[in-house]
PDB file of C-alpha atoms in Angstrom:
ATOM      1  CA  UNK A 240      75.099 112.360 107.843  1.00 97.00           C
ATOM      2  CA  UNK A 241      75.771 115.631 109.610  1.00 97.00           C
ATOM      3  CA  UNK A 242      78.168 117.700 107.534  1.00 98.00           C
ATOM      4  CA  UNK A 243      79.321 121.148 106.542  1.00 98.00           C
ATOM      5  CA  UNK A 244      80.347 121.561 102.912  1.00 98.00           C
ATOM      6  CA  UNK A 245      82.324 124.635 101.959  1.00 98.00           C
ATOM      7  CA  UNK A 246      82.700 126.335  98.611  1.00 98.00           C
ATOM      8  CA  UNK A 247      85.779 125.776  96.501  1.00 98.00           C
ATOM      9  CA  UNK A 248      89.191 127.407  96.440  1.00 98.00           C
ATOM     10  CA  UNK A 249      89.433 131.021  95.330  1.00 98.00           C
ATOM     11  CA  UNK A 250      92.201 133.069  93.716  1.00 98.00           C
ATOM     12  CA  UNK A 251      91.662 136.807  93.916  1.00 98.00           C
ATOM     13  CA  UNK A 252      93.533 140.078  93.437  1.00 98.00           C
ATOM     14  CA  UNK A 253      94.085 142.631  96.197  1.00 98.00           C
ATOM     15  CA  UNK A 254      91.121 144.969  96.499  1.00 98.00           C
ATOM     16  CA  UNK A 255      88.599 142.475  95.149  1.00 98.00           C
ATOM     17  CA  UNK A 256      85.580 141.313  97.104  1.00 98.00           C
ATOM     18  CA  UNK A 257      84.781 137.719  97.991  1.00 98.00           C
ATOM     19  CA  UNK A 258      82.123 135.634  99.696  1.00 98.00           C
ATOM     20  CA  UNK A 259      82.698 131.994 100.629  1.00 98.00           C
ATOM     21  CA  UNK A 260      80.003 129.651 101.834  1.00 98.00           C
ATOM     22  CA  UNK A 261      79.382 126.806 104.245  1.00 98.00           C
ATOM     23  CA  UNK A 262      76.290 124.636 103.759  1.00 98.00           C
ATOM     24  CA  UNK A 263      74.994 122.519 106.601  1.00 98.00           C
ATOM     25  CA  UNK A 264      73.073 119.299 106.127  1.00 98.00           C
ATOM     26  CA  UNK A 265      71.814 116.395 108.178  1.00 97.00           C
ATOM     27  CA  UNK A 266      70.789 118.514 111.150  1.00 97.00           C
ATOM     28  CA  UNK A 267      68.640 121.483 112.167  1.00 97.00           C
ATOM     29  CA  UNK A 268      70.749 124.346 110.823  1.00 97.00           C
ATOM     30  CA  UNK A 269      69.067 126.997 112.964  1.00 96.00           C
ATOM     31  CA  UNK A 270      69.712 125.125 116.229  1.00 95.00           C
ATOM     32  CA  UNK A 271      73.509 125.358 116.244  1.00 96.00           C
ATOM     33  CA  UNK A 272      75.868 128.310 116.015  1.00 96.00           C
ATOM     34  CA  UNK A 273      78.496 128.381 113.266  1.00 97.00           C
ATOM     35  CA  UNK A 274      81.996 129.777 113.706  1.00 98.00           C
ATOM     36  CA  UNK A 275      84.651 130.693 111.158  1.00 98.00           C
ATOM     37  CA  UNK A 276      88.319 129.881 111.778  1.00 98.00           C
ATOM     38  CA  UNK A 277      91.358 131.111 109.846  1.00 98.00           C
ATOM     39  CA  UNK A 278      94.587 129.193 109.341  1.00 98.00           C
ATOM     40  CA  UNK A 279      97.358 131.053 107.577  1.00 98.00           C
ATOM     41  CA  UNK A 280      99.935 128.930 105.753  1.00 97.00           C
ATOM     42  CA  UNK A 281     102.014 126.962 108.253  1.00 97.00           C
ATOM     43  CA  UNK A 282     100.356 128.666 111.211  1.00 98.00           C
ATOM     44  CA  UNK A 283      97.831 127.903 113.937  1.00 98.00           C
ATOM     45  CA  UNK A 284      94.083 128.274 114.243  1.00 98.00           C
ATOM     46  CA  UNK A 285      92.502 131.693 114.767  1.00 98.00           C
ATOM     47  CA  UNK A 286      88.848 132.159 115.693  1.00 97.00           C
ATOM     48  CA  UNK A 287      87.259 134.873 113.577  1.00 98.00           C
ATOM     49  CA  UNK A 288      83.646 135.060 114.619  1.00 97.00           C
ATOM     50  CA  UNK A 289      80.367 133.198 115.029  1.00 97.00           C
ATOM     51  CA  UNK A 290      76.752 133.437 113.985  1.00 97.00           C
ATOM     52  CA  UNK A 291      73.477 132.160 115.343  1.00 96.00           C
ATOM     53  CA  UNK A 292      71.703 131.084 112.128  1.00 96.00           C
ATOM     54  CA  UNK A 293      68.289 131.359 113.763  1.00 95.00           C
ATOM     55  CA  UNK A 294      68.462 135.156 113.916  1.00 95.00           C
ATOM     56  CA  UNK A 295      71.835 136.001 112.305  1.00 97.00           C
ATOM     57  CA  UNK A 296      73.213 137.429 115.572  1.00 96.00           C
ATOM     58  CA  UNK A 297      76.988 137.635 115.289  1.00 97.00           C
ATOM     59  CA  UNK A 298      80.072 138.042 117.469  1.00 95.00           C
ATOM     60  CA  UNK A 299      83.523 138.818 116.095  1.00 97.00           C
ATOM     61  CA  UNK A 300      87.042 138.475 117.382  1.00 96.00           C
ATOM     62  CA  UNK A 301      88.499 141.967 117.911  1.00 96.00           C
ATOM     63  CA  UNK A 302      91.237 140.928 115.478  1.00 96.00           C
ATOM     64  CA  UNK A 303      88.716 140.489 112.667  1.00 98.00           C
ATOM     65  CA  UNK A 304      85.948 142.964 113.570  1.00 97.00           C
ATOM     66  CA  UNK A 305      85.456 145.353 110.671  1.00 96.00           C
ATOM     67  CA  UNK A 306      87.570 143.283 108.283  1.00 97.00           C
ATOM     68  CA  UNK A 307      85.087 140.511 107.496  1.00 98.00           C
ATOM     69  CA  UNK A 308      81.341 140.004 107.618  1.00 98.00           C
ATOM     70  CA  UNK A 309      79.633 136.799 108.704  1.00 98.00           C
ATOM     71  CA  UNK A 310      76.082 136.143 107.579  1.00 98.00           C
ATOM     72  CA  UNK A 311      73.657 133.287 107.089  1.00 98.00           C
ATOM     73  CA  UNK A 312      70.657 132.355 104.973  1.00 98.00           C
ATOM     74  CA  UNK A 313      68.649 129.903 107.027  1.00 97.00           C
ATOM     75  CA  UNK A 314      66.325 129.146 104.111  1.00 97.00           C
ATOM     76  CA  UNK A 315      69.185 127.328 102.396  1.00 98.00           C
ATOM     77  CA  UNK A 316      71.129 126.281 105.537  1.00 98.00           C
ATOM     78  CA  UNK A 317      74.189 128.254 104.504  1.00 98.00           C
ATOM     79  CA  UNK A 318      76.588 130.511 106.345  1.00 98.00           C
ATOM     80  CA  UNK A 319      78.888 132.988 104.643  1.00 98.00           C
ATOM     81  CA  UNK A 320      82.166 134.769 105.227  1.00 98.00           C
ATOM     82  CA  UNK A 321      82.821 137.814 103.109  1.00 98.00           C
ATOM     83  CA  UNK A 322      85.399 140.472 102.432  1.00 98.00           C
ATOM     84  CA  UNK A 323      84.798 143.804 100.683  1.00 98.00           C
ATOM     85  CA  UNK A 324      88.443 144.453  99.861  1.00 98.00           C
ATOM     86  CA  UNK A 325      90.906 141.592 100.063  1.00 98.00           C
ATOM     87  CA  UNK A 326      94.561 141.967 101.036  1.00 98.00           C
ATOM     88  CA  UNK A 327      97.476 139.648 100.388  1.00 98.00           C
ATOM     89  CA  UNK A 328      97.514 138.940 104.123  1.00 98.00           C
ATOM     90  CA  UNK A 329      94.050 137.336 103.794  1.00 98.00           C
ATOM     91  CA  UNK A 330      95.694 134.389 102.037  1.00 98.00           C
ATOM     92  CA  UNK A 331      94.750 131.445 104.217  1.00 98.00           C
ATOM     93  CA  UNK A 332      92.604 128.363 104.662  1.00 98.00           C
ATOM     94  CA  UNK A 333      89.205 129.206 106.139  1.00 98.00           C
ATOM     95  CA  UNK A 334      87.119 126.671 108.030  1.00 98.00           C
ATOM     96  CA  UNK A 335      83.543 126.826 109.195  1.00 98.00           C
ATOM     97  CA  UNK A 336      82.650 124.783 112.254  1.00 98.00           C
ATOM     98  CA  UNK A 337      79.434 123.883 114.036  1.00 98.00           C
ATOM     99  CA  UNK A 338      79.084 124.521 117.734  1.00 96.00           C
ATOM    100  CA  UNK A 339      78.391 121.309 119.604  1.00 91.00           C
ATOM    101  CA  UNK A 340      75.630 122.391 121.960  1.00 88.00           C
ATOM    102  CA  UNK A 341      72.046 122.221 120.693  1.00 82.00           C
ATOM    103  CA  UNK A 342      70.101 125.422 121.207  1.00 81.00           C
ATOM    104  CA  UNK A 343      72.879 127.176 123.125  1.00 83.00           C
ATOM    105  CA  UNK A 344      71.785 130.825 123.474  1.00 82.00           C
ATOM    106  CA  UNK A 345      75.321 132.131 124.052  1.00 85.00           C
ATOM    107  CA  UNK A 346      77.269 130.454 121.291  1.00 84.00           C
ATOM    108  CA  UNK A 347      79.742 128.815 123.631  1.00 88.00           C
ATOM    109  CA  UNK A 348      81.100 125.288 123.627  1.00 89.00           C
ATOM    110  CA  UNK A 349      83.190 123.106 121.387  1.00 96.00           C
ATOM    111  CA  UNK A 350      83.208 122.819 117.607  1.00 97.00           C
ATOM    112  CA  UNK A 351      82.169 119.281 116.724  1.00 97.00           C
ATOM    113  CA  UNK A 352      81.631 119.368 112.966  1.00 98.00           C
ATOM    114  CA  UNK A 353      84.052 121.122 110.603  1.00 98.00           C
ATOM    115  CA  UNK A 354      83.875 121.957 106.953  1.00 98.00           C
ATOM    116  CA  UNK A 355      86.629 120.738 104.652  1.00 98.00           C
ATOM    117  CA  UNK A 356      88.105 124.231 104.377  1.00 98.00           C
ATOM    118  CA  UNK A 357      88.251 126.861 101.639  1.00 98.00           C
ATOM    119  CA  UNK A 358      91.661 128.035 100.487  1.00 98.00           C
ATOM    120  CA  UNK A 359      91.717 131.723  99.613  1.00 98.00           C
ATOM    121  CA  UNK A 360      94.740 133.054  97.746  1.00 98.00           C
ATOM    122  CA  UNK A 361      95.121 136.794  97.257  1.00 98.00           C
ATOM    123  CA  UNK A 362      97.874 137.781  94.878  1.00 98.00           C
ATOM    124  CA  UNK A 363      98.485 140.410  92.248  1.00 96.00           C
TER     125      UNK A 363
ATOM    126  CA  UNK B 991      91.504 139.107 126.421  1.00 86.00           C
ATOM    127  CA  UNK B 992      92.293 135.636 127.698  1.00 92.00           C
ATOM    128  CA  UNK B 993      95.723 134.430 126.563  1.00 93.00           C
ATOM    129  CA  UNK B 994      96.351 130.742 126.016  1.00 95.00           C
ATOM    130  CA  UNK B 995      99.764 129.118 126.188  1.00 97.00           C
ATOM    131  CA  UNK B 996     100.663 125.543 125.328  1.00 98.00           C
ATOM    132  CA  UNK B 997     103.739 123.540 126.091  1.00 98.00           C
ATOM    133  CA  UNK B 998     105.730 122.084 124.631  1.00 98.00           C
ATOM    134  CA  UNK B 999     105.455 123.611 121.168  1.00 98.00           C
ATOM    135  CA  UNK B1000     106.649 120.316 119.726  1.00 98.00           C
ATOM    136  CA  UNK B1001     107.669 116.885 120.934  1.00 98.00           C
ATOM    137  CA  UNK B1002     108.977 113.582 119.632  1.00 98.00           C
ATOM    138  CA  UNK B1003     108.019 110.352 121.333  1.00 98.00           C
ATOM    139  CA  UNK B1004     108.144 106.636 120.652  1.00 98.00           C
ATOM    140  CA  UNK B1005     105.162 104.465 119.805  1.00 98.00           C
ATOM    141  CA  UNK B1006     103.609 103.356 123.073  1.00 98.00           C
ATOM    142  CA  UNK B1007     104.892 106.329 125.059  1.00 98.00           C
ATOM    143  CA  UNK B1008     102.690 108.427 127.295  1.00 98.00           C
ATOM    144  CA  UNK B1009     102.458 111.963 125.911  1.00 98.00           C
ATOM    145  CA  UNK B1010     101.357 114.978 127.943  1.00 98.00           C
ATOM    146  CA  UNK B1011     100.588 118.483 126.699  1.00 98.00           C
ATOM    147  CA  UNK B1012      99.729 121.366 128.970  1.00 98.00           C
ATOM    148  CA  UNK B1013      97.612 124.420 128.302  1.00 98.00           C
ATOM    149  CA  UNK B1014      97.470 127.463 130.552  1.00 98.00           C
ATOM    150  CA  UNK B1015      94.946 130.284 130.505  1.00 97.00           C
ATOM    151  CA  UNK B1016      95.782 133.800 131.658  1.00 96.00           C
ATOM    152  CA  UNK B1017      92.691 133.825 133.870  1.00 96.00           C
ATOM    153  CA  UNK B1018      90.202 131.389 135.361  1.00 96.00           C
ATOM    154  CA  UNK B1019      88.128 129.764 132.610  1.00 96.00           C
ATOM    155  CA  UNK B1020      86.495 127.084 134.781  1.00 95.00           C
ATOM    156  CA  UNK B1021      86.264 123.984 132.573  1.00 95.00           C
ATOM    157  CA  UNK B1022      85.633 125.916 129.347  1.00 96.00           C
ATOM    158  CA  UNK B1023      88.466 124.178 127.512  1.00 97.00           C
ATOM    159  CA  UNK B1024      88.480 121.889 124.491  1.00 98.00           C
ATOM    160  CA  UNK B1025      91.196 119.928 122.683  1.00 98.00           C
ATOM    161  CA  UNK B1026      91.474 119.351 118.928  1.00 98.00           C
ATOM    162  CA  UNK B1027      93.691 117.240 116.702  1.00 98.00           C
ATOM    163  CA  UNK B1028      94.722 118.481 113.279  1.00 98.00           C
ATOM    164  CA  UNK B1029      96.506 116.220 110.815  1.00 98.00           C
ATOM    165  CA  UNK B1030      98.370 117.784 107.865  1.00 96.00           C
ATOM    166  CA  UNK B1031      96.022 118.977 105.147  1.00 96.00           C
ATOM    167  CA  UNK B1032      92.923 118.136 107.178  1.00 98.00           C
ATOM    168  CA  UNK B1033      90.350 120.033 109.175  1.00 98.00           C
ATOM    169  CA  UNK B1034      90.678 119.949 112.966  1.00 98.00           C
ATOM    170  CA  UNK B1035      88.860 117.217 114.885  1.00 98.00           C
ATOM    171  CA  UNK B1036      87.331 117.603 118.330  1.00 98.00           C
ATOM    172  CA  UNK B1037      88.786 115.135 120.845  1.00 98.00           C
ATOM    173  CA  UNK B1038      87.956 116.467 124.321  1.00 98.00           C
ATOM    174  CA  UNK B1039      85.284 118.978 125.336  1.00 97.00           C
ATOM    175  CA  UNK B1040      84.668 120.768 128.622  1.00 96.00           C
ATOM    176  CA  UNK B1041      88.207 119.892 129.777  1.00 97.00           C
ATOM    177  CA  UNK B1042      87.677 116.195 130.385  1.00 98.00           C
ATOM    178  CA  UNK B1043      84.857 114.759 128.276  1.00 97.00           C
ATOM    179  CA  UNK B1044      85.784 112.402 125.462  1.00 98.00           C
ATOM    180  CA  UNK B1045      83.953 113.165 122.228  1.00 97.00           C
ATOM    181  CA  UNK B1046      81.949 110.278 120.828  1.00 96.00           C
ATOM    182  CA  UNK B1047      84.039 107.920 118.724  1.00 97.00           C
ATOM    183  CA  UNK B1048      87.397 109.173 119.983  1.00 98.00           C
ATOM    184  CA  UNK B1049      89.748 106.435 121.264  1.00 98.00           C
ATOM    185  CA  UNK B1050      90.031 106.148 125.028  1.00 98.00           C
ATOM    186  CA  UNK B1051      93.820 106.625 124.961  1.00 98.00           C
ATOM    187  CA  UNK B1052      93.048 110.347 124.713  1.00 98.00           C
ATOM    188  CA  UNK B1053      92.108 112.156 127.917  1.00 98.00           C
ATOM    189  CA  UNK B1054      91.953 115.617 129.402  1.00 98.00           C
ATOM    190  CA  UNK B1055      91.941 117.108 132.869  1.00 98.00           C
ATOM    191  CA  UNK B1056      92.145 120.388 134.725  1.00 98.00           C
ATOM    192  CA  UNK B1057      90.099 123.421 135.612  1.00 98.00           C
ATOM    193  CA  UNK B1058      90.638 127.078 136.323  1.00 97.00           C
ATOM    194  CA  UNK B1059      93.861 128.057 134.552  1.00 97.00           C
ATOM    195  CA  UNK B1060      95.798 124.805 134.146  1.00 98.00           C
ATOM    196  CA  UNK B1061      94.843 121.949 131.857  1.00 98.00           C
ATOM    197  CA  UNK B1062      96.457 118.728 130.680  1.00 98.00           C
ATOM    198  CA  UNK B1063      95.924 116.607 127.587  1.00 98.00           C
ATOM    199  CA  UNK B1064      97.285 113.057 127.595  1.00 98.00           C
ATOM    200  CA  UNK B1065      97.760 110.308 125.048  1.00 98.00           C
ATOM    201  CA  UNK B1066      98.254 107.207 127.177  1.00 98.00           C
ATOM    202  CA  UNK B1067      99.982 105.154 124.492  1.00 98.00           C
ATOM    203  CA  UNK B1068     101.110 107.036 121.400  1.00 98.00           C
ATOM    204  CA  UNK B1069     100.154 105.433 118.091  1.00 98.00           C
ATOM    205  CA  UNK B1070     101.536 106.210 114.611  1.00 97.00           C
ATOM    206  CA  UNK B1071      98.171 107.660 113.567  1.00 97.00           C
ATOM    207  CA  UNK B1072      98.400 110.228 116.395  1.00 98.00           C
ATOM    208  CA  UNK B1073     100.991 112.256 114.487  1.00 97.00           C
ATOM    209  CA  UNK B1074      99.342 115.661 114.350  1.00 98.00           C
ATOM    210  CA  UNK B1075      99.217 119.116 115.855  1.00 98.00           C
ATOM    211  CA  UNK B1076      97.078 119.450 118.979  1.00 98.00           C
ATOM    212  CA  UNK B1077      95.330 122.664 119.957  1.00 98.00           C
ATOM    213  CA  UNK B1078      93.587 123.711 123.133  1.00 98.00           C
ATOM    214  CA  UNK B1079      90.700 126.163 122.824  1.00 97.00           C
ATOM    215  CA  UNK B1080      88.974 128.209 125.518  1.00 96.00           C
ATOM    216  CA  UNK B1081      85.431 129.523 125.248  1.00 94.00           C
ATOM    217  CA  UNK B1082      84.970 131.478 128.455  1.00 90.00           C
ATOM    218  CA  UNK B1083      83.922 134.544 126.500  1.00 83.00           C
ATOM    219  CA  UNK B1084      84.980 134.776 122.896  1.00 92.00           C
ATOM    220  CA  UNK B1085      86.701 131.569 121.782  1.00 94.00           C
ATOM    221  CA  UNK B1086      90.439 131.441 121.244  1.00 94.00           C
ATOM    222  CA  UNK B1087      92.950 128.722 120.416  1.00 97.00           C
ATOM    223  CA  UNK B1088      96.305 127.969 121.922  1.00 97.00           C
ATOM    224  CA  UNK B1089      99.368 128.044 119.637  1.00 98.00           C
ATOM    225  CA  UNK B1090      99.440 124.275 119.146  1.00 98.00           C
ATOM    226  CA  UNK B1091     101.746 121.360 119.932  1.00 98.00           C
ATOM    227  CA  UNK B1092     103.213 119.331 117.097  1.00 98.00           C
ATOM    228  CA  UNK B1093     103.621 115.652 117.944  1.00 98.00           C
ATOM    229  CA  UNK B1094     106.030 113.442 115.986  1.00 97.00           C
ATOM    230  CA  UNK B1095     107.203 109.862 116.248  1.00 95.00           C
ATOM    231  CA  UNK B1096     110.785 109.443 117.397  1.00 93.00           C
TER     232      UNK B1096
END
């Protein structure tokens, strides 16, 4: 079964660092881009950025550039989203999603497989 | 940046009704447009890719059309299990989602 399994919910304080993970299985992890999507409570979907796991090339939304870092470890088929200093406004559900198109060099296309989501709560 | 608008923002319809949602891009995005369904507490699910292609396993009552700047998503006969929020998403350059349309049963 093709799936993305994300790490569990996190509760952090402002200023703390955090890395959440997204492990792919059932497919060739390095052949499909992975994107991260934020959903703040009661709000819509926001695309944050994407990574090509084959070489860790990344693109970021201007809204998130400099605020988060996306990385991947292809040896364990896992992508990561990390913060160096969390803010209360980072409280949200975060989803990873696989791009649909095999071997796409540009990272375009639809997101066909989604992780279950990781809830991040930042509160003092 | 490409701006995406969706209308309506919410709608109520009866079981069996035809439901139509529109999505407009601020510039030509060809057919680089996808549609997702998100049920409460769940991850989004891909329904339509490249404007009009039905994802494998998705019921045929869902369809999409359009190109350029104007796109339409249709549920031909609304079912109780279709209660959800629907999002369009463009991927002409960097991906972006529309604001969503919440669909309820009347």
